[in-house]
């Protein structure tokens, strides 16, 4: 009975999101520098303008933008081999830590100086520092961000992802990265570019320029996945902060616990990572989990379609100036610190 009620209530909104997500997914495969998630948000926002009455679709859209987004983060854990990540952390962990810290500090400072809303600032800071859309997807429920705030943060991250993917390979050649090895540029791409699709595009371009096969790409993706693991401590810290804030502002006697603000799906994300690590330690090939990680990426595209449908594009454009400046400052800060740390550590 519950299942039938669920279908009756949500099917129209879910089907609408799927109708946007499927072509967006294929467009993202053709234009990796942009990615399916961005296409889904843009198409969703356009349809939202044309669709005068969304009442029949609202329940399904809300379900997709919330629950499906959480499922995407959980399934993302199946792409993380903790043994490989720990090894990578030993090589580039200090660079990852300093770039993440730089972005978060810049976002916090500009939030205060420029009076940018706290939730937008958090999403842009976390998205810039960790892993773009995935980090924003994990963080949004923790800070109770709405769909328009998520869309705005994704839009800012997307803009600088595209710039990075286009500029960094030529920039790397100009500043003198080693063209006989993919290690130094791979670390740079993995730490200074946000979204996985843009990291892939950037590193693959470097491999093509210098006939390095997949050397740069493999390094960049592993570094990027290591950054993804920072979702765990970041969401925990944000949950603790929100808990303290709500206790301070809440009514006397009202019980507010970490459990009430910390998203349980993050624990399933950790469990998925542990399962992957154990399975690979037992000899299961990493490609075994590829279908699951592809489903995760599609779920992100599907959720972004729902977020686009819930976003007022006019309001987004009007309020987008300050977050864009913040995104630019975070991007420049991360790029500069990544280069500085590589130089100090002797990788470049």
Short mmCIF file of C-alpha atoms in Angstrom, two decimals:
data_model
loop_
_atom_site.label_atom_id
_atom_site.label_comp_id
_atom_site.label_asym_id
_atom_site.label_seq_id
_atom_site.Cartn_x
_atom_site.Cartn_y
_atom_site.Cartn_z
CA UNK A 1 0.00 0.00 0.00
CA UNK A 2 2.82 2.39 0.93
CA UNK A 3 4.59 1.67 -2.36
CA UNK A 4 1.42 2.33 -4.39
CA UNK A 5 0.82 5.60 -2.54
CA UNK A 6 4.43 6.60 -3.13
CA UNK A 7 4.15 5.91 -6.87
CA UNK A 8 0.82 7.71 -7.13
CA UNK A 9 2.21 10.77 -5.37
CA UNK A 10 5.64 11.02 -6.95
CA UNK A 11 5.71 9.37 -10.38
CA UNK A 12 4.97 12.47 -12.47
CA UNK A 13 7.76 14.53 -10.92
CA UNK A 14 10.26 11.66 -11.12
CA UNK A 15 9.43 11.03 -14.80
CA UNK A 16 9.87 14.75 -15.56
CA UNK A 17 13.28 14.72 -13.87
CA UNK A 18 14.24 11.60 -15.82
CA UNK A 19 13.15 13.25 -19.08
CA UNK A 20 15.67 16.01 -18.35
CA UNK A 21 18.40 13.82 -16.85
CA UNK A 22 18.72 11.26 -19.65
CA UNK A 23 19.56 13.71 -22.47
CA UNK A 24 21.66 15.75 -20.01
CA UNK A 25 23.68 12.62 -19.20
CA UNK A 26 24.47 11.98 -22.86
CA UNK A 27 25.28 15.66 -23.44
CA UNK A 28 27.66 15.44 -20.50
CA UNK A 29 29.39 12.45 -22.09
CA UNK A 30 29.89 14.44 -25.29
CA UNK A 31 30.95 17.65 -23.55
CA UNK A 32 32.90 16.41 -20.53
CA UNK A 33 34.27 19.87 -19.84
CA UNK A 34 30.71 20.93 -18.90
CA UNK A 35 29.26 17.74 -17.47
CA UNK A 36 25.75 16.33 -17.31
CA UNK A 37 24.88 17.95 -13.97
CA UNK A 38 25.22 21.45 -15.41
CA UNK A 39 23.13 20.59 -18.47
CA UNK A 40 20.45 19.16 -16.16
CA UNK A 41 20.30 22.30 -14.02
CA UNK A 42 20.12 24.60 -17.05
CA UNK A 43 17.43 22.56 -18.82
CA UNK A 44 15.49 22.25 -15.56
CA UNK A 45 15.54 26.03 -15.03
CA UNK A 46 14.29 26.67 -18.57
CA UNK A 47 11.47 24.14 -18.22
CA UNK A 48 10.57 25.67 -14.85
CA UNK A 49 9.89 28.99 -16.62
CA UNK A 50 7.75 27.32 -19.30
CA UNK A 51 5.86 25.11 -16.85
CA UNK A 52 3.17 27.36 -15.38
CA UNK A 53 1.61 24.82 -12.99
CA UNK A 54 4.06 22.51 -11.22
CA UNK A 55 1.67 21.28 -8.53
CA UNK A 56 1.34 17.80 -10.06
CA UNK A 57 5.11 17.41 -10.21
CA UNK A 58 6.17 18.99 -6.90
CA UNK A 59 6.22 15.85 -4.72
CA UNK A 60 8.34 13.87 -7.19
CA UNK A 61 10.69 16.80 -7.80
CA UNK A 62 11.21 17.25 -4.04
CA UNK A 63 11.86 13.53 -3.58
CA UNK A 64 14.43 13.53 -6.40
CA UNK A 65 16.25 16.66 -5.24
CA UNK A 66 16.58 15.33 -1.67
CA UNK A 67 16.58 11.54 -1.49
CA UNK A 68 18.13 10.73 -4.86
CA UNK A 69 20.91 13.23 -4.13
CA UNK A 70 21.67 11.38 -0.89
CA UNK A 71 21.69 8.02 -2.70
CA UNK A 72 24.19 9.48 -5.17
CA UNK A 73 26.59 10.35 -2.34
CA UNK A 74 26.24 6.87 -0.81
CA UNK A 75 27.00 5.14 -4.12
CA UNK A 76 29.96 7.46 -4.63
CA UNK A 77 31.64 5.57 -1.77
CA UNK A 78 31.91 2.47 -3.94
CA UNK A 79 34.57 4.25 -6.02
CA UNK A 80 36.87 4.79 -3.03
CA UNK A 81 39.59 2.27 -2.21
CA UNK A 82 40.83 3.50 1.16
CA UNK A 83 44.18 1.69 0.79
CA UNK A 84 44.99 3.58 -2.42
CA UNK A 85 43.73 6.82 -0.92
CA UNK A 86 45.92 6.44 2.19
CA UNK A 87 48.94 5.87 -0.04
CA UNK A 88 48.07 8.95 -2.11
CA UNK A 89 47.53 10.95 1.07
CA UNK A 90 51.12 10.21 2.01
CA UNK A 91 52.32 11.76 -1.27
CA UNK A 92 49.94 14.68 -1.69
CA UNK A 93 47.95 14.83 1.55
CA UNK A 94 49.65 18.02 2.72
CA UNK A 95 48.80 19.74 -0.58
CA UNK A 96 45.19 18.57 -0.35
CA UNK A 97 44.91 19.73 3.27
CA UNK A 98 46.32 23.18 2.56
CA UNK A 99 44.18 23.76 -0.56
CA UNK A 100 41.01 22.72 1.27
CA UNK A 101 41.89 24.96 4.22
CA UNK A 102 42.67 27.88 1.90
CA UNK A 103 39.30 27.68 0.15
CA UNK A 104 37.34 27.42 3.39
CA UNK A 105 39.21 30.34 4.98
CA UNK A 106 38.67 32.54 1.90
CA UNK A 107 34.98 31.64 1.79
CA UNK A 108 34.56 32.40 5.50
CA UNK A 109 36.40 35.73 5.24
CA UNK A 110 34.46 36.90 2.17
CA UNK A 111 31.18 35.81 3.76
CA UNK A 112 31.86 38.31 6.55
CA UNK A 113 33.39 41.08 4.42
CA UNK A 114 30.95 40.96 1.49
CA UNK A 115 27.88 39.95 3.53
CA UNK A 116 27.21 36.89 1.38
CA UNK A 117 24.58 34.51 2.86
CA UNK A 118 26.19 31.86 5.05
CA UNK A 119 24.73 28.83 3.28
CA UNK A 120 25.84 30.01 -0.16
CA UNK A 121 29.31 30.78 1.21
CA UNK A 122 29.56 27.32 2.78
CA UNK A 123 28.48 25.53 -0.39
CA UNK A 124 30.87 27.53 -2.61
CA UNK A 125 33.75 27.07 -0.16
CA UNK A 126 33.18 23.33 0.23
CA UNK A 127 32.47 22.80 -3.48
CA UNK A 128 35.65 24.65 -4.45
CA UNK A 129 37.85 22.88 -1.94
CA UNK A 130 36.68 19.25 -2.07
CA UNK A 131 34.94 17.92 -5.14
CA UNK A 132 32.42 20.25 -6.71
CA UNK A 133 28.92 18.86 -7.08
CA UNK A 134 29.45 15.79 -4.88
CA UNK A 135 30.61 17.89 -1.93
CA UNK A 136 27.74 20.32 -2.41
CA UNK A 137 25.32 17.37 -2.56
CA UNK A 138 26.65 16.01 0.73
CA UNK A 139 26.80 19.38 2.48
CA UNK A 140 23.41 20.83 1.46
CA UNK A 141 21.28 18.64 3.79
CA UNK A 142 23.64 19.24 6.71
CA UNK A 143 23.22 23.03 6.56
CA UNK A 144 19.60 22.79 5.34
CA UNK A 145 20.32 24.64 2.08
CA UNK A 146 17.44 25.02 -0.37
CA UNK A 147 17.48 24.10 -4.07
CA UNK A 148 18.17 27.66 -5.26
CA UNK A 149 21.23 27.89 -3.01
CA UNK A 150 22.48 24.54 -4.32
CA UNK A 151 21.91 25.64 -7.94
CA UNK A 152 23.77 28.89 -7.36
CA UNK A 153 26.76 27.13 -5.81
CA UNK A 154 26.86 24.53 -8.61
CA UNK A 155 26.73 27.33 -11.22
CA UNK A 156 29.68 29.13 -9.63
CA UNK A 157 31.75 25.93 -9.40
CA UNK A 158 30.89 25.01 -12.99
CA UNK A 159 32.13 28.33 -14.35
CA UNK A 160 35.59 27.98 -12.85
CA UNK A 161 35.74 24.27 -13.69
CA UNK A 162 35.40 25.13 -17.36
CA UNK A 163 38.04 27.85 -17.12
CA UNK A 164 40.44 25.49 -15.36
CA UNK A 165 39.97 22.68 -17.88
CA UNK A 166 40.57 25.10 -20.77
CA UNK A 167 43.43 27.13 -19.29
CA UNK A 168 45.46 24.82 -17.03
CA UNK A 169 47.14 22.58 -19.66
CA UNK A 170 48.60 25.60 -21.48
CA UNK A 171 49.29 27.32 -18.15
CA UNK A 172 51.15 24.19 -16.96
CA UNK A 173 53.41 24.29 -20.00
CA UNK A 174 54.15 28.02 -19.54
CA UNK A 175 55.15 27.69 -15.88
CA UNK A 176 57.36 24.68 -16.57
CA UNK A 177 55.67 21.49 -15.38
CA UNK A 178 57.58 18.31 -16.28
CA UNK A 179 56.33 17.17 -19.70
CA UNK A 180 58.05 13.77 -19.44
CA UNK A 181 55.92 12.68 -16.49
CA UNK A 182 52.31 13.11 -15.52
CA UNK A 183 52.91 13.19 -11.76
CA UNK A 184 53.34 16.91 -11.06
CA UNK A 185 50.57 18.09 -13.39
CA UNK A 186 48.34 15.23 -12.21
CA UNK A 187 48.67 16.40 -8.60
CA UNK A 188 48.02 19.97 -9.72
CA UNK A 189 44.88 19.01 -11.69
CA UNK A 190 43.67 16.79 -8.85
CA UNK A 191 44.00 19.54 -6.23
CA UNK A 192 43.24 22.73 -8.18
CA UNK A 193 40.26 21.59 -10.33
CA UNK A 194 36.97 20.92 -8.56
CA UNK A 195 34.63 18.57 -10.41
CA UNK A 196 35.64 15.06 -11.53
CA UNK A 197 34.61 15.62 -15.15
CA UNK A 198 36.76 18.75 -15.40
CA UNK A 199 39.69 17.02 -13.66
CA UNK A 200 39.40 14.23 -16.23
CA UNK A 201 39.25 16.68 -19.15
CA UNK A 202 42.19 18.71 -17.87
CA UNK A 203 44.46 15.71 -17.14
CA UNK A 204 43.54 13.95 -20.39
CA UNK A 205 44.49 17.06 -22.36
CA UNK A 206 47.93 17.06 -20.71
CA UNK A 207 48.37 13.35 -21.53
CA UNK A 208 47.44 14.03 -25.17
CA UNK A 209 49.77 17.03 -25.42
CA UNK A 210 52.83 15.05 -24.31
CA UNK A 211 51.92 11.46 -25.30
CA UNK A 212 51.84 10.21 -21.71
CA UNK A 213 49.09 7.62 -22.18
CA UNK A 214 46.93 7.74 -19.00
CA UNK A 215 49.69 8.64 -16.56
CA UNK A 216 48.45 12.13 -15.72
CA UNK A 217 44.80 11.09 -15.74
CA UNK A 218 45.35 8.20 -13.32
CA UNK A 219 47.29 10.42 -10.90
CA UNK A 220 44.78 13.27 -11.07
CA UNK A 221 41.76 11.01 -10.50
CA UNK A 222 43.33 9.29 -7.47
CA UNK A 223 44.22 12.67 -5.93
CA UNK A 224 40.70 13.88 -6.67
CA UNK A 225 39.15 10.81 -5.01
CA UNK A 226 41.37 11.40 -1.98
CA UNK A 227 39.97 14.93 -1.76
CA UNK A 228 36.47 13.42 -1.87
CA UNK A 229 37.09 11.67 1.44
CA UNK A 230 37.25 15.10 3.09
CA UNK A 231 33.45 15.11 2.79
CA UNK A 232 33.35 13.10 6.03
CA UNK A 233 35.12 15.48 8.45
CA UNK A 234 33.64 18.56 6.76
CA UNK A 235 30.04 17.36 7.12
CA UNK A 236 30.71 16.29 10.71
CA UNK A 237 32.13 19.71 11.61
CA UNK A 238 29.24 21.50 9.91
CA UNK A 239 26.74 19.28 11.73
CA UNK A 240 28.39 20.09 15.08
CA UNK A 241 28.36 23.80 14.26
CA UNK A 242 24.67 23.68 13.29
CA UNK A 243 23.84 21.74 16.46
CA UNK A 244 25.53 24.36 18.67
CA UNK A 245 23.86 27.19 16.73
CA UNK A 246 20.41 25.64 17.06
CA UNK A 247 20.95 25.00 20.76
CA UNK A 248 21.94 28.64 21.21
CA UNK A 249 18.92 29.93 19.27
CA UNK A 250 16.47 27.24 20.35
CA UNK A 251 13.90 27.24 23.06
CA UNK A 252 14.95 26.26 26.57
CA UNK A 253 14.46 22.56 27.17
CA UNK A 254 14.38 21.67 23.49
CA UNK A 255 16.61 18.66 22.78
CA UNK A 256 18.92 19.10 19.82
CA UNK A 257 21.39 16.29 19.14
CA UNK A 258 24.12 15.57 16.64
CA UNK A 259 21.95 12.73 15.29
CA UNK A 260 19.23 15.21 14.36
CA UNK A 261 21.53 17.33 12.18
CA UNK A 262 24.20 14.88 10.96
CA UNK A 263 23.04 13.11 7.78
CA UNK A 264 22.90 9.33 8.24
CA UNK A 265 23.64 8.81 4.53
CA UNK A 266 27.25 9.90 5.19
CA UNK A 267 27.64 6.80 7.38
CA UNK A 268 26.45 4.66 4.46
CA UNK A 269 28.97 6.51 2.26
CA UNK A 270 31.72 5.44 4.70
CA UNK A 271 30.37 1.88 4.75
CA UNK A 272 30.42 1.76 0.94
CA UNK A 273 34.07 2.87 0.99
CA UNK A 274 34.95 0.16 3.52
CA UNK A 275 33.16 -2.51 1.44
CA UNK A 276 35.08 -1.40 -1.66
CA UNK A 277 38.40 -1.50 0.19
CA UNK A 278 37.78 -4.99 1.61
CA UNK A 279 36.60 -6.31 -1.75
CA UNK A 280 39.66 -5.00 -3.59
CA UNK A 281 41.94 -6.36 -0.86
CA UNK A 282 40.38 -9.77 -1.54
CA UNK A 283 41.30 -9.54 -5.21
CA UNK A 284 38.15 -8.11 -6.78
CA UNK A 285 39.06 -5.84 -9.69
CA UNK A 286 38.33 -2.12 -9.32
CA UNK A 287 36.30 -2.19 -12.54
CA UNK A 288 33.72 -4.36 -10.73
CA UNK A 289 32.41 -1.21 -9.04
CA UNK A 290 32.30 0.95 -12.20
CA UNK A 291 28.56 0.34 -12.87
CA UNK A 292 27.75 1.51 -9.34
CA UNK A 293 29.84 4.68 -9.64
CA UNK A 294 28.18 5.40 -13.00
CA UNK A 295 24.77 5.09 -11.35
CA UNK A 296 26.02 7.49 -8.67
CA UNK A 297 26.98 10.05 -11.30
CA UNK A 298 23.64 9.62 -13.08
CA UNK A 299 21.79 10.12 -9.79
CA UNK A 300 23.63 13.42 -9.34
CA UNK A 301 22.49 14.48 -12.82
CA UNK A 302 18.94 13.36 -11.97
CA UNK A 303 18.94 15.32 -8.72
CA UNK A 304 20.34 18.40 -10.47
CA UNK A 305 17.43 18.24 -12.93
CA UNK A 306 15.06 18.45 -9.94
CA UNK A 307 17.07 21.30 -8.42
CA UNK A 308 16.91 23.16 -11.74
CA UNK A 309 13.13 22.74 -11.80
CA UNK A 310 12.94 24.30 -8.33
CA UNK A 311 15.19 27.25 -9.18
CA UNK A 312 14.15 30.76 -10.16
CA UNK A 313 16.62 31.61 -12.93
CA UNK A 314 15.86 35.36 -12.74
CA UNK A 315 16.62 35.46 -9.02
CA UNK A 316 19.73 33.34 -9.59
CA UNK A 317 21.14 35.84 -12.10
CA UNK A 318 20.29 38.84 -9.92
CA UNK A 319 21.97 37.43 -6.81
CA UNK A 320 24.89 35.68 -8.51
CA UNK A 321 27.49 38.48 -8.53
CA UNK A 322 28.95 38.15 -5.05
CA UNK A 323 29.08 34.31 -5.01
CA UNK A 324 30.87 34.46 -8.38
CA UNK A 325 33.53 36.77 -6.87
CA UNK A 326 33.86 34.39 -3.95
CA UNK A 327 34.25 31.44 -6.33
CA UNK A 328 36.95 33.30 -8.24
CA UNK A 329 38.89 34.10 -5.05
CA UNK A 330 38.65 30.48 -3.87
CA UNK A 331 39.79 29.24 -7.27
CA UNK A 332 42.80 31.57 -7.39
CA UNK A 333 43.68 30.76 -3.78
CA UNK A 334 43.56 26.99 -4.36
CA UNK A 335 45.59 27.27 -7.57
CA UNK A 336 48.27 29.40 -5.94
CA UNK A 337 48.57 27.23 -2.82
CA UNK A 338 48.70 24.02 -4.88
CA UNK A 339 51.60 25.40 -6.93
CA UNK A 340 53.36 26.75 -3.83
CA UNK A 341 53.11 23.45 -1.94
CA UNK A 342 54.29 21.42 -4.93
CA UNK A 343 57.30 23.72 -5.19
CA UNK A 344 58.08 23.42 -1.47
CA UNK A 345 57.76 19.63 -1.57
CA UNK A 346 59.89 19.35 -4.69
CA UNK A 347 57.24 17.93 -7.01
CA UNK A 348 57.64 20.86 -9.42
#
